[in-house]
mmCIF file of C-alpha atoms in Angstrom:
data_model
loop_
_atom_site.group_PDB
_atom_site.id
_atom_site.type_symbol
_atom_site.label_atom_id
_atom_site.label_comp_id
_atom_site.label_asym_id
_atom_site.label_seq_id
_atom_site.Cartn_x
_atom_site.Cartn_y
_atom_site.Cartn_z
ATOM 1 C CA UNK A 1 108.003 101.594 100.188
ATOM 2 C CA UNK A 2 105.293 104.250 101.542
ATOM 3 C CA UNK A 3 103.429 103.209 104.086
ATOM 4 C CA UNK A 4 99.764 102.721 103.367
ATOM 5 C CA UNK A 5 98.032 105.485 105.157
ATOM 6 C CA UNK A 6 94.781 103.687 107.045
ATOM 7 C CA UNK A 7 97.225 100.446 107.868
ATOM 8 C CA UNK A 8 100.165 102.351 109.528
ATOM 9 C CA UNK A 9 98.391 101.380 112.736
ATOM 10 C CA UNK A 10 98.054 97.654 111.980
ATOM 11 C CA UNK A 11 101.559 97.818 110.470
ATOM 12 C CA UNK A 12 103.075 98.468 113.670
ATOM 13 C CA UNK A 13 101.492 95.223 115.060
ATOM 14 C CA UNK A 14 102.816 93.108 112.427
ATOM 15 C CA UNK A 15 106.207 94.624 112.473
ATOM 16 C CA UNK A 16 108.294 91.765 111.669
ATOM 17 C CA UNK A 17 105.775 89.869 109.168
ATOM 18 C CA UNK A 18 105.997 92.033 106.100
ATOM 19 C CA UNK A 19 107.480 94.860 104.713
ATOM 20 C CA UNK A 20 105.441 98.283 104.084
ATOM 21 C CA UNK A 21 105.419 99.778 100.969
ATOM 22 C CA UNK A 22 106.498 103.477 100.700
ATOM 23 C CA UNK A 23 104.191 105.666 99.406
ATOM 24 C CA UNK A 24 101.319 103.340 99.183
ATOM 25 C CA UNK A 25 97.866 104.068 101.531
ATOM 26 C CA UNK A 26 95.309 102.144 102.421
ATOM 27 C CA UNK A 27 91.499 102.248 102.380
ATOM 28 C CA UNK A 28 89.299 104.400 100.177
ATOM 29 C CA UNK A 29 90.417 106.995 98.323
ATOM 30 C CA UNK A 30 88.146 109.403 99.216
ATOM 31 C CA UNK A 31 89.558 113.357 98.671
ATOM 32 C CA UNK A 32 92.432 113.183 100.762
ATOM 33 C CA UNK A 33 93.051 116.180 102.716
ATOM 34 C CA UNK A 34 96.122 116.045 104.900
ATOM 35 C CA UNK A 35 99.800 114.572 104.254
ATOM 36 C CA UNK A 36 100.779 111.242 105.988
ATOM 37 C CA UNK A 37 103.809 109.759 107.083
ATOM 38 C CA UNK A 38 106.497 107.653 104.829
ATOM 39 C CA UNK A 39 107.955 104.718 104.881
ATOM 40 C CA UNK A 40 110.055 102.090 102.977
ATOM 41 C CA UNK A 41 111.832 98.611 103.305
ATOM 42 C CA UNK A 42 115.525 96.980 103.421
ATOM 43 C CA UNK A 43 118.712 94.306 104.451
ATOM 44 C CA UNK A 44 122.046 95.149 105.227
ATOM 45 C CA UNK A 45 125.836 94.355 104.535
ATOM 46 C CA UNK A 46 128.979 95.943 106.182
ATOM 47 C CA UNK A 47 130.208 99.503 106.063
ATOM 48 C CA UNK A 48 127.601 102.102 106.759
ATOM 49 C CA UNK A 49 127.520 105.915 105.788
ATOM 50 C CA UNK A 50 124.835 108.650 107.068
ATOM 51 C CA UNK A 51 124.995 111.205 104.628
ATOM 52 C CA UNK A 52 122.817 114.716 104.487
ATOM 53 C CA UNK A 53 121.616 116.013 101.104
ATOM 54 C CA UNK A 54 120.480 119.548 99.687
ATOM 55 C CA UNK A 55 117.769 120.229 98.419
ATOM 56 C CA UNK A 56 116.992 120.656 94.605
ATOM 57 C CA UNK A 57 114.308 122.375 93.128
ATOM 58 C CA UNK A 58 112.675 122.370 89.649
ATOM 59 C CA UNK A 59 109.424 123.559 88.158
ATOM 60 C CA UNK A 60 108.031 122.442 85.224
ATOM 61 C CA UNK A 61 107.256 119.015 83.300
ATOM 62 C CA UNK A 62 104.666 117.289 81.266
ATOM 63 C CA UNK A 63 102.547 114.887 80.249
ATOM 64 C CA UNK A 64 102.458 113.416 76.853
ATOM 65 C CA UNK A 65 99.847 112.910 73.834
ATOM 66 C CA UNK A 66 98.492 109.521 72.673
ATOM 67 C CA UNK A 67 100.438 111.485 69.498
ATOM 68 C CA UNK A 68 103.450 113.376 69.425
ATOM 69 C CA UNK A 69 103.494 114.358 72.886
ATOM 70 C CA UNK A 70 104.428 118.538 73.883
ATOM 71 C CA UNK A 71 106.460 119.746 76.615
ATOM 72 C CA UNK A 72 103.859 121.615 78.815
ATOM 73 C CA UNK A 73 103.727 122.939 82.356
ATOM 74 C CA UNK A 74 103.240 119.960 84.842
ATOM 75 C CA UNK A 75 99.804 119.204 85.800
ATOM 76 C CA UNK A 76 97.355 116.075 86.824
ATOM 77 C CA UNK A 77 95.742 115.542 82.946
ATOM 78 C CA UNK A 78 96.696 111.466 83.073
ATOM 79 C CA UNK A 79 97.709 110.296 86.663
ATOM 80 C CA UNK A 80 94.806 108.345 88.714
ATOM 81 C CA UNK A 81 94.342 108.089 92.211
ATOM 82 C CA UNK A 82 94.068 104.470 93.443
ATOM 83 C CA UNK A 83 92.716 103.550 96.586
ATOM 84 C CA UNK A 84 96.222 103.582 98.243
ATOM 85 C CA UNK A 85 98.145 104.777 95.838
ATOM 86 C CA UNK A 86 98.834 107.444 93.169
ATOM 87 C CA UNK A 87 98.940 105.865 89.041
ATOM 88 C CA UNK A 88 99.083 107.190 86.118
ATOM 89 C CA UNK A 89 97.870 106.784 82.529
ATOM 90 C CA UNK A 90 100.709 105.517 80.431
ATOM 91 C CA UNK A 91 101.559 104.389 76.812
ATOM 92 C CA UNK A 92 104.801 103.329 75.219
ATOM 93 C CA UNK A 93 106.128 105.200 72.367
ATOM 94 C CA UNK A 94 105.092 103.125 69.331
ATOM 95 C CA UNK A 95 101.073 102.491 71.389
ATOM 96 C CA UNK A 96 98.662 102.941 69.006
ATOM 97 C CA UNK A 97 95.298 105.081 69.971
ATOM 98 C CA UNK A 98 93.201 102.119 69.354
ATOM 99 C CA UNK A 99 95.331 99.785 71.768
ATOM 100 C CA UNK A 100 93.417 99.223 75.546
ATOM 101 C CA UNK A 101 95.358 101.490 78.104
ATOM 102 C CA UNK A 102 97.561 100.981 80.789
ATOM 103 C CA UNK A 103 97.560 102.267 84.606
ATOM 104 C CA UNK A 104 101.394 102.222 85.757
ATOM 105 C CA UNK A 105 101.406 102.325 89.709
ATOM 106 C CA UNK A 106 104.189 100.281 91.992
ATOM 107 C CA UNK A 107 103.892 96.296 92.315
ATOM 108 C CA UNK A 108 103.055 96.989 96.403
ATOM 109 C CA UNK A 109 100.499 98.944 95.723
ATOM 110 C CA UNK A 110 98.320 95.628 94.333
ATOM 111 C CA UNK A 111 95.185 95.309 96.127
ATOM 112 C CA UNK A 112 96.124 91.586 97.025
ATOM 113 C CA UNK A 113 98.973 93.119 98.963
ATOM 114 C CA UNK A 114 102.552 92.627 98.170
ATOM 115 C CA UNK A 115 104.141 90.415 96.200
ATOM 116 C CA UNK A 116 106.648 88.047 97.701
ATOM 117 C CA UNK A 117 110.355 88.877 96.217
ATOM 118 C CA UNK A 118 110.560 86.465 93.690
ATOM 119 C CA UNK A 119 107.103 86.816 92.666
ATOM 120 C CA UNK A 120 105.896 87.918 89.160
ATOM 121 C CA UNK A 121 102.212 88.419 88.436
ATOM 122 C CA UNK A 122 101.497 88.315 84.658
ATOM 123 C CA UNK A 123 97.864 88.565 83.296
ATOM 124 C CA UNK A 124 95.879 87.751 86.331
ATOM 125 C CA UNK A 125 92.177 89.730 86.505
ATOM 126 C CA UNK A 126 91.098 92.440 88.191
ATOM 127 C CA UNK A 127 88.593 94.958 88.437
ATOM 128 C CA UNK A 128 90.228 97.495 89.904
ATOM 129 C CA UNK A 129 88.686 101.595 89.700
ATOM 130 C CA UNK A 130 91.156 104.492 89.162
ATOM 131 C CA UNK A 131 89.750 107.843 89.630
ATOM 132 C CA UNK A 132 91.188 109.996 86.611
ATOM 133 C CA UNK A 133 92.306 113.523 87.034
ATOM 134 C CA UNK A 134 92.049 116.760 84.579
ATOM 135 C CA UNK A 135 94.683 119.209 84.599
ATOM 136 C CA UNK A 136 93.376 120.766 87.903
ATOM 137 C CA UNK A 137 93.534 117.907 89.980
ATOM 138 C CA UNK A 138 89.510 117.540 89.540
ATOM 139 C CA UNK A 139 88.274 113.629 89.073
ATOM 140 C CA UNK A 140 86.417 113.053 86.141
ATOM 141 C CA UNK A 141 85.788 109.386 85.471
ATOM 142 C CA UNK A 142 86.120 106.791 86.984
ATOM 143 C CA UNK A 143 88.589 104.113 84.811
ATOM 144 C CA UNK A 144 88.450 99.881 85.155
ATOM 145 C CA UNK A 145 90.761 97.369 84.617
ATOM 146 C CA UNK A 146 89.980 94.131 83.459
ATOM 147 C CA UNK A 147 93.531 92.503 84.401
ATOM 148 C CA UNK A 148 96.630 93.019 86.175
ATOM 149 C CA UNK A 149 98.853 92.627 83.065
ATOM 150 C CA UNK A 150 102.383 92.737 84.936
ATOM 151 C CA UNK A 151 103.175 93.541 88.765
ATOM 152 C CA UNK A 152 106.596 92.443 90.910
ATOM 153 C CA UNK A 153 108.376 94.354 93.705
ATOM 154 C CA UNK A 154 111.947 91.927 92.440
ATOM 155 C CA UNK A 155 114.203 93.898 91.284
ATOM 156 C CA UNK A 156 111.861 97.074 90.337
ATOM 157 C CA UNK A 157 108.202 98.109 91.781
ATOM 158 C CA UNK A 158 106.026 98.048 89.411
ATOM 159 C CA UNK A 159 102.334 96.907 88.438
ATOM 160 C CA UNK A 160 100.798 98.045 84.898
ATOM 161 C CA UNK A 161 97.083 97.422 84.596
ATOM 162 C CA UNK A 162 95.192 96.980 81.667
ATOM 163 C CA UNK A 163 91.867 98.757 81.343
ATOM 164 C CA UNK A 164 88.718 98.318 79.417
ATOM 165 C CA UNK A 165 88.958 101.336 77.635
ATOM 166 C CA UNK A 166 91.545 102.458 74.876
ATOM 167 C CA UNK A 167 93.610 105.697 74.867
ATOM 168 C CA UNK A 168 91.365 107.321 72.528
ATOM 169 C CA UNK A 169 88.224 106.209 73.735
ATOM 170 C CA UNK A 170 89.772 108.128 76.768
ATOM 171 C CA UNK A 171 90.950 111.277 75.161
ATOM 172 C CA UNK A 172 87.282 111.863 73.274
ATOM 173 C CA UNK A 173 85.212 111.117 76.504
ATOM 174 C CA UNK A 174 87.825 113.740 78.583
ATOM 175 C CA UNK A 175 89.796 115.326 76.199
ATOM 176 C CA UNK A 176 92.432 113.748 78.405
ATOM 177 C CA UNK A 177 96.137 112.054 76.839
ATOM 178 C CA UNK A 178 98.419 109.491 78.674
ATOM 179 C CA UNK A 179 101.939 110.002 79.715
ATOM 180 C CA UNK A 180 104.671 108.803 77.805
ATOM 181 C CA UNK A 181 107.189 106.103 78.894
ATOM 182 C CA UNK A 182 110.983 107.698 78.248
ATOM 183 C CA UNK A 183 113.008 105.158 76.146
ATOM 184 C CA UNK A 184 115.805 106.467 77.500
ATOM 185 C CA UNK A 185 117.967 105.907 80.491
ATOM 186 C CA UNK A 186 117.442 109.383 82.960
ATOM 187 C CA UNK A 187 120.817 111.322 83.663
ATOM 188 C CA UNK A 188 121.883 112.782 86.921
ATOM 189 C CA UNK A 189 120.746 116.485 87.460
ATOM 190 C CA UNK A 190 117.770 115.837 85.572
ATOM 191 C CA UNK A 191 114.886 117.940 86.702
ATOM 192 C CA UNK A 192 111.678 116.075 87.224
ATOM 193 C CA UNK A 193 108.239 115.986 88.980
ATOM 194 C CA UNK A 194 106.664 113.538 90.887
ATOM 195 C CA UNK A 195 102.902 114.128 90.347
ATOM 196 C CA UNK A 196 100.709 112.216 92.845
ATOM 197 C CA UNK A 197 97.090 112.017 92.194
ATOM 198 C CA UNK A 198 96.614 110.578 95.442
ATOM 199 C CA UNK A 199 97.402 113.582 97.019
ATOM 200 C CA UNK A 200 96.884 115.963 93.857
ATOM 201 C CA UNK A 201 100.467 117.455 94.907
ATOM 202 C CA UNK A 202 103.128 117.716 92.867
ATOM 203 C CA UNK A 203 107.221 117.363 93.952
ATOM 204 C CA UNK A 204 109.970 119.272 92.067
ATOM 205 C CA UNK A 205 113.911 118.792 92.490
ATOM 206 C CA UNK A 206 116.183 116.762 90.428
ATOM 207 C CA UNK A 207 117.820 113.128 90.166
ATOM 208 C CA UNK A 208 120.592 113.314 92.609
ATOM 209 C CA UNK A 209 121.914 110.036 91.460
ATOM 210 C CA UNK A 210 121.680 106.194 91.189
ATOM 211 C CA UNK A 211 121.468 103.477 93.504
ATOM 212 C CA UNK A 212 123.387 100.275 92.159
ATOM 213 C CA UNK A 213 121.178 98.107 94.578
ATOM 214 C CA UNK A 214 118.284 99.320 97.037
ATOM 215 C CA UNK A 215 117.420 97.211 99.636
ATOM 216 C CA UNK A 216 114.285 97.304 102.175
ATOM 217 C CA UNK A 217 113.319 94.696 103.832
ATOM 218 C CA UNK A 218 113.104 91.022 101.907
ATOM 219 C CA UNK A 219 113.182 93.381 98.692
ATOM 220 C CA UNK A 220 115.888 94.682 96.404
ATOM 221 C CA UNK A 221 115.511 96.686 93.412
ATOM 222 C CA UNK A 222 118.339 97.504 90.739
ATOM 223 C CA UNK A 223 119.613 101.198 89.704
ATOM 224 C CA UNK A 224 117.014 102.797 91.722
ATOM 225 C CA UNK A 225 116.612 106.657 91.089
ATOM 226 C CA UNK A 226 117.737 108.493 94.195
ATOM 227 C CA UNK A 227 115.736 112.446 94.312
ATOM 228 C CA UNK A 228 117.227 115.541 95.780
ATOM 229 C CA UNK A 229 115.965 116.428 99.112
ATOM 230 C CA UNK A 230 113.079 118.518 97.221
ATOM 231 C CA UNK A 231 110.898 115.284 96.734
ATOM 232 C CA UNK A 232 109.676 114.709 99.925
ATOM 233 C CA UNK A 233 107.436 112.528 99.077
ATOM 234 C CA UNK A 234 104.851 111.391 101.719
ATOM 235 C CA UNK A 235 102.170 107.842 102.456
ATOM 236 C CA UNK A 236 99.828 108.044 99.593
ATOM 237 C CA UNK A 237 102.731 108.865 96.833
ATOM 238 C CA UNK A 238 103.749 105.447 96.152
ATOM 239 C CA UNK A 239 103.077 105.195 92.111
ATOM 240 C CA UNK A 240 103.240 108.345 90.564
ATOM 241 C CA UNK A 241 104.871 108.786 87.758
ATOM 242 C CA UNK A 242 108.063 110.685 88.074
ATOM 243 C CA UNK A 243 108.219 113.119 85.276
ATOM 244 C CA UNK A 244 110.975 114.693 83.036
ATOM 245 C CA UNK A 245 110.529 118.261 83.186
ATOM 246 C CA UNK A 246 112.281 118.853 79.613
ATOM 247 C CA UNK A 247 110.850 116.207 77.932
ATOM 248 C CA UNK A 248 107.139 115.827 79.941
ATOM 249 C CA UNK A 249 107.691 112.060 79.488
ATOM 250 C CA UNK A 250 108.025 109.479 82.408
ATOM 251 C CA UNK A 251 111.556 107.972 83.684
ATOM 252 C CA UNK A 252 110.281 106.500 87.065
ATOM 253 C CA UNK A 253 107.461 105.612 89.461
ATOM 254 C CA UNK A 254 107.863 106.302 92.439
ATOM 255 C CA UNK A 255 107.873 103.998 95.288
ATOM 256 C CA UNK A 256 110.112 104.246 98.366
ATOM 257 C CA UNK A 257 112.233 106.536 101.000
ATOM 258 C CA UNK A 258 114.435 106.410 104.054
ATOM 259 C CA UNK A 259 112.060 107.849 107.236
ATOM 260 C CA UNK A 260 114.126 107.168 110.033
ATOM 261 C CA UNK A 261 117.827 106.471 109.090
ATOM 262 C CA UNK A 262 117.809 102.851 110.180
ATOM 263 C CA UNK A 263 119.661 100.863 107.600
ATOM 264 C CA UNK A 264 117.654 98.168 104.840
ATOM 265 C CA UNK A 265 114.752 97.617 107.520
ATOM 266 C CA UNK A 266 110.849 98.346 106.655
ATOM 267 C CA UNK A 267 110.090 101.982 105.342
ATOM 268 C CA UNK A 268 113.839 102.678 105.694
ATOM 269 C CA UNK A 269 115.982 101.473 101.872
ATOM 270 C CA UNK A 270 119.456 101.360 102.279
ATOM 271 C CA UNK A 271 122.169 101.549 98.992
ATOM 272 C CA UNK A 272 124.120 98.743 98.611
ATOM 273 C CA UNK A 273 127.085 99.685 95.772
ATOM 274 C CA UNK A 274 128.944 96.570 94.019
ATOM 275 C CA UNK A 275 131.536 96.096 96.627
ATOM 276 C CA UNK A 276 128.449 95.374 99.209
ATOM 277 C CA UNK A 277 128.783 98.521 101.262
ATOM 278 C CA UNK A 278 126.134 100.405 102.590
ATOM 279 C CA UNK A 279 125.167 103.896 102.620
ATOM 280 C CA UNK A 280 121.953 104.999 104.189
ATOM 281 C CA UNK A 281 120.642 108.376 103.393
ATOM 282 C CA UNK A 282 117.899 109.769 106.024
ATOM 283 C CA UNK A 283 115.144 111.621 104.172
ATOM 284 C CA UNK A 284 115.972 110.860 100.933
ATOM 285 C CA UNK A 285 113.467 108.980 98.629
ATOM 286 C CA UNK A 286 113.354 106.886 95.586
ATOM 287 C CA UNK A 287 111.817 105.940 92.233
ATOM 288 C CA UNK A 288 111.904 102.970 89.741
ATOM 289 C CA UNK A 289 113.191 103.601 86.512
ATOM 290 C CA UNK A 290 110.660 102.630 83.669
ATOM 291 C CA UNK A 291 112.851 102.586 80.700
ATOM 292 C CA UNK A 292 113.223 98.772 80.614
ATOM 293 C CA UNK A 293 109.481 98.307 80.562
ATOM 294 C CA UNK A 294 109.255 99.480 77.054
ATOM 295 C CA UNK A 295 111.167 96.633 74.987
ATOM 296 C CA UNK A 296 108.516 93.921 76.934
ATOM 297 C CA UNK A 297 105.648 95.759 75.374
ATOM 298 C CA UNK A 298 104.235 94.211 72.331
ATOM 299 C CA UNK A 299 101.520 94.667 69.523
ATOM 300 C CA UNK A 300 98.400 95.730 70.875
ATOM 301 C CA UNK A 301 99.921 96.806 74.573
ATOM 302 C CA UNK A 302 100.451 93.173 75.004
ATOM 303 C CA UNK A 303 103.005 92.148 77.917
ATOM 304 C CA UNK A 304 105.354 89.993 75.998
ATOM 305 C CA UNK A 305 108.279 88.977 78.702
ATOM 306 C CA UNK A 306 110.123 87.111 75.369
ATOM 307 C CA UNK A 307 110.978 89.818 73.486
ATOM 308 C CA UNK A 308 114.142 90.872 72.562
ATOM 309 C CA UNK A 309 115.955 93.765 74.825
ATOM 310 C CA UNK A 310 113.187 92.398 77.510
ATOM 311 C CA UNK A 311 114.966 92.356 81.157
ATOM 312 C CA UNK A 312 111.862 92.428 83.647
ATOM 313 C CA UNK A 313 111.914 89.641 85.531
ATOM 314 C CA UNK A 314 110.093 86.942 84.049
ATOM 315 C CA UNK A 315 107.844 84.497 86.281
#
């Protein structure tokens, strides 16, 4: 996971004691202004293979409509900055304009700290801020949630907030529209964006492929989206959405990449395939797919863990 940026000191001291998200910073979010360092988490099996990768680039995506969402050059309108973290705006195909929204952003990013692999948080409150971003990159509100309606780094990274306002209490106020969850599966060679409103950057290149397990640390997460080169995504990047640049809906968040080349240790995933060997790829970075969030969304935006064709982990 990406190392929150004001605790990469403090990390080093408790090296050993926890994990350390990629992607994810810490303190106040105040206008960041320069890049940080990366980091991410893992274990370890048998064979291991170094391997190099080239880079990939891609330019445009989108962002999607409370209603029939448009492809559209990529921009900001939708993603959040967090104070550690970048988020986005989100809604699942059949969410209604009425129903409260949701802030998708990576389970380590929670601002109780990490959740213990295992661990699945499912309505607990919160009062968390997101600073929502126009097209441009500018902030103009300031967004609340009222609970944490599902976060766990088991098996994905993922934590959806609910907020006190709806999506079209949203798009009136700032003519602003949330992202679009992808029901489908992504497909290698896929050209996407990962849009960080931490950072107000934006990453182009392409799924390179798939990791059947990635491990980091005490965590593991399944069929893990592995970017070309391109996406060299940075501290602070840990939750944006990761964008299909055909469609302009989201297929991922992103949350984690290999800094050093050590194998499944903190800030450095390793890829475990189904015969348990290893291959670690130096440089190379990661995202959650968010397909399989869709089917545990009910009426309303409700989190509904029972439903049929629902795999998240459960608690």
């Amino acid at each position: 996971m990406r190392k929150p940026l004001v605790a990469a000191l403090s990390a080093l001291a408790l090296a050993g004691l926890g994990a350390v998200p990629a992607g994810a910073a810490t303190g106040a979010a105040a206008e960041p202004t320069a890049p940080a360092s990366t980091a991410g988490k893992g274990v370890d099996t048998d064979t291991v293979t170094s391997v190099a990768h080239d880079a990939v680039t891609s330019t445009t995506a989108n962002l999607s409509r409370v209603t029939a969402p448009k492809a559209q050059a990529v921009d900001f309108a939708g993603t959040v900055s967090l104070s550690n973290c970048s988020g986005s705006v989100v809604r699942m195909p059949d969410s209604e304009a009425d129903d409260p929204a949701l802030v998708m952003s990576n389970g380590h990013c929670l601002e109780a700290g990490f959740p213990e692999p295992g661990e699945v948080i499912v309505d607990q409150p919160s009062s968390r801020t997101f600073g929502l971003l126009n097209s441009a990159g500018t902030r103009v509100a300031t967004l609340r949630a009222d609970k944490i309606a599902y976060a766990t780094m088991t098996d994905t990274d993922v934590s959806l907030y609910q907020l006190t306002s709806t999506y079209q209490q949203i798009q009136d106020s700032y003519d602003i529209q949330a992202l679009e969850l992808n029901s489908a599966r992504p497909t290698a060679g896929t050209a996407i964006s990962v849009v960080s409103g931490y950072w107000k950057r934006i990453y182009s290149c392409s799924v390179d492929g798939f990791a059947y397990r990635l491990r980091e640390g005490a965590w593991t997460w399944k069929d893990s989206v592995r970017y070309t080169s391109a996406c060299d995504t940075i501290g602070g990047t840990s939750g944006s959405p990761v964008v299909d640049d055909a469609t302009g809906k989201v297929v991922a968040v992103n949350n984690t990449g290999n800094e050093d080349g050590a194998r499944c240790t903190d800030n450095n995933p390793c890829e475990v395939d189904e015969s348990g060997n290893i291959t670690v790829r130096e440089g190379i970075n990661y995202g959650q797919q968010t397909y399989q969030i869709i089917p545990c969304v009910g009426l309303d935006n409700k989190i509904d863990l029972s439903r049929p064709g629902c795999t998240l982990p459960k608690p």
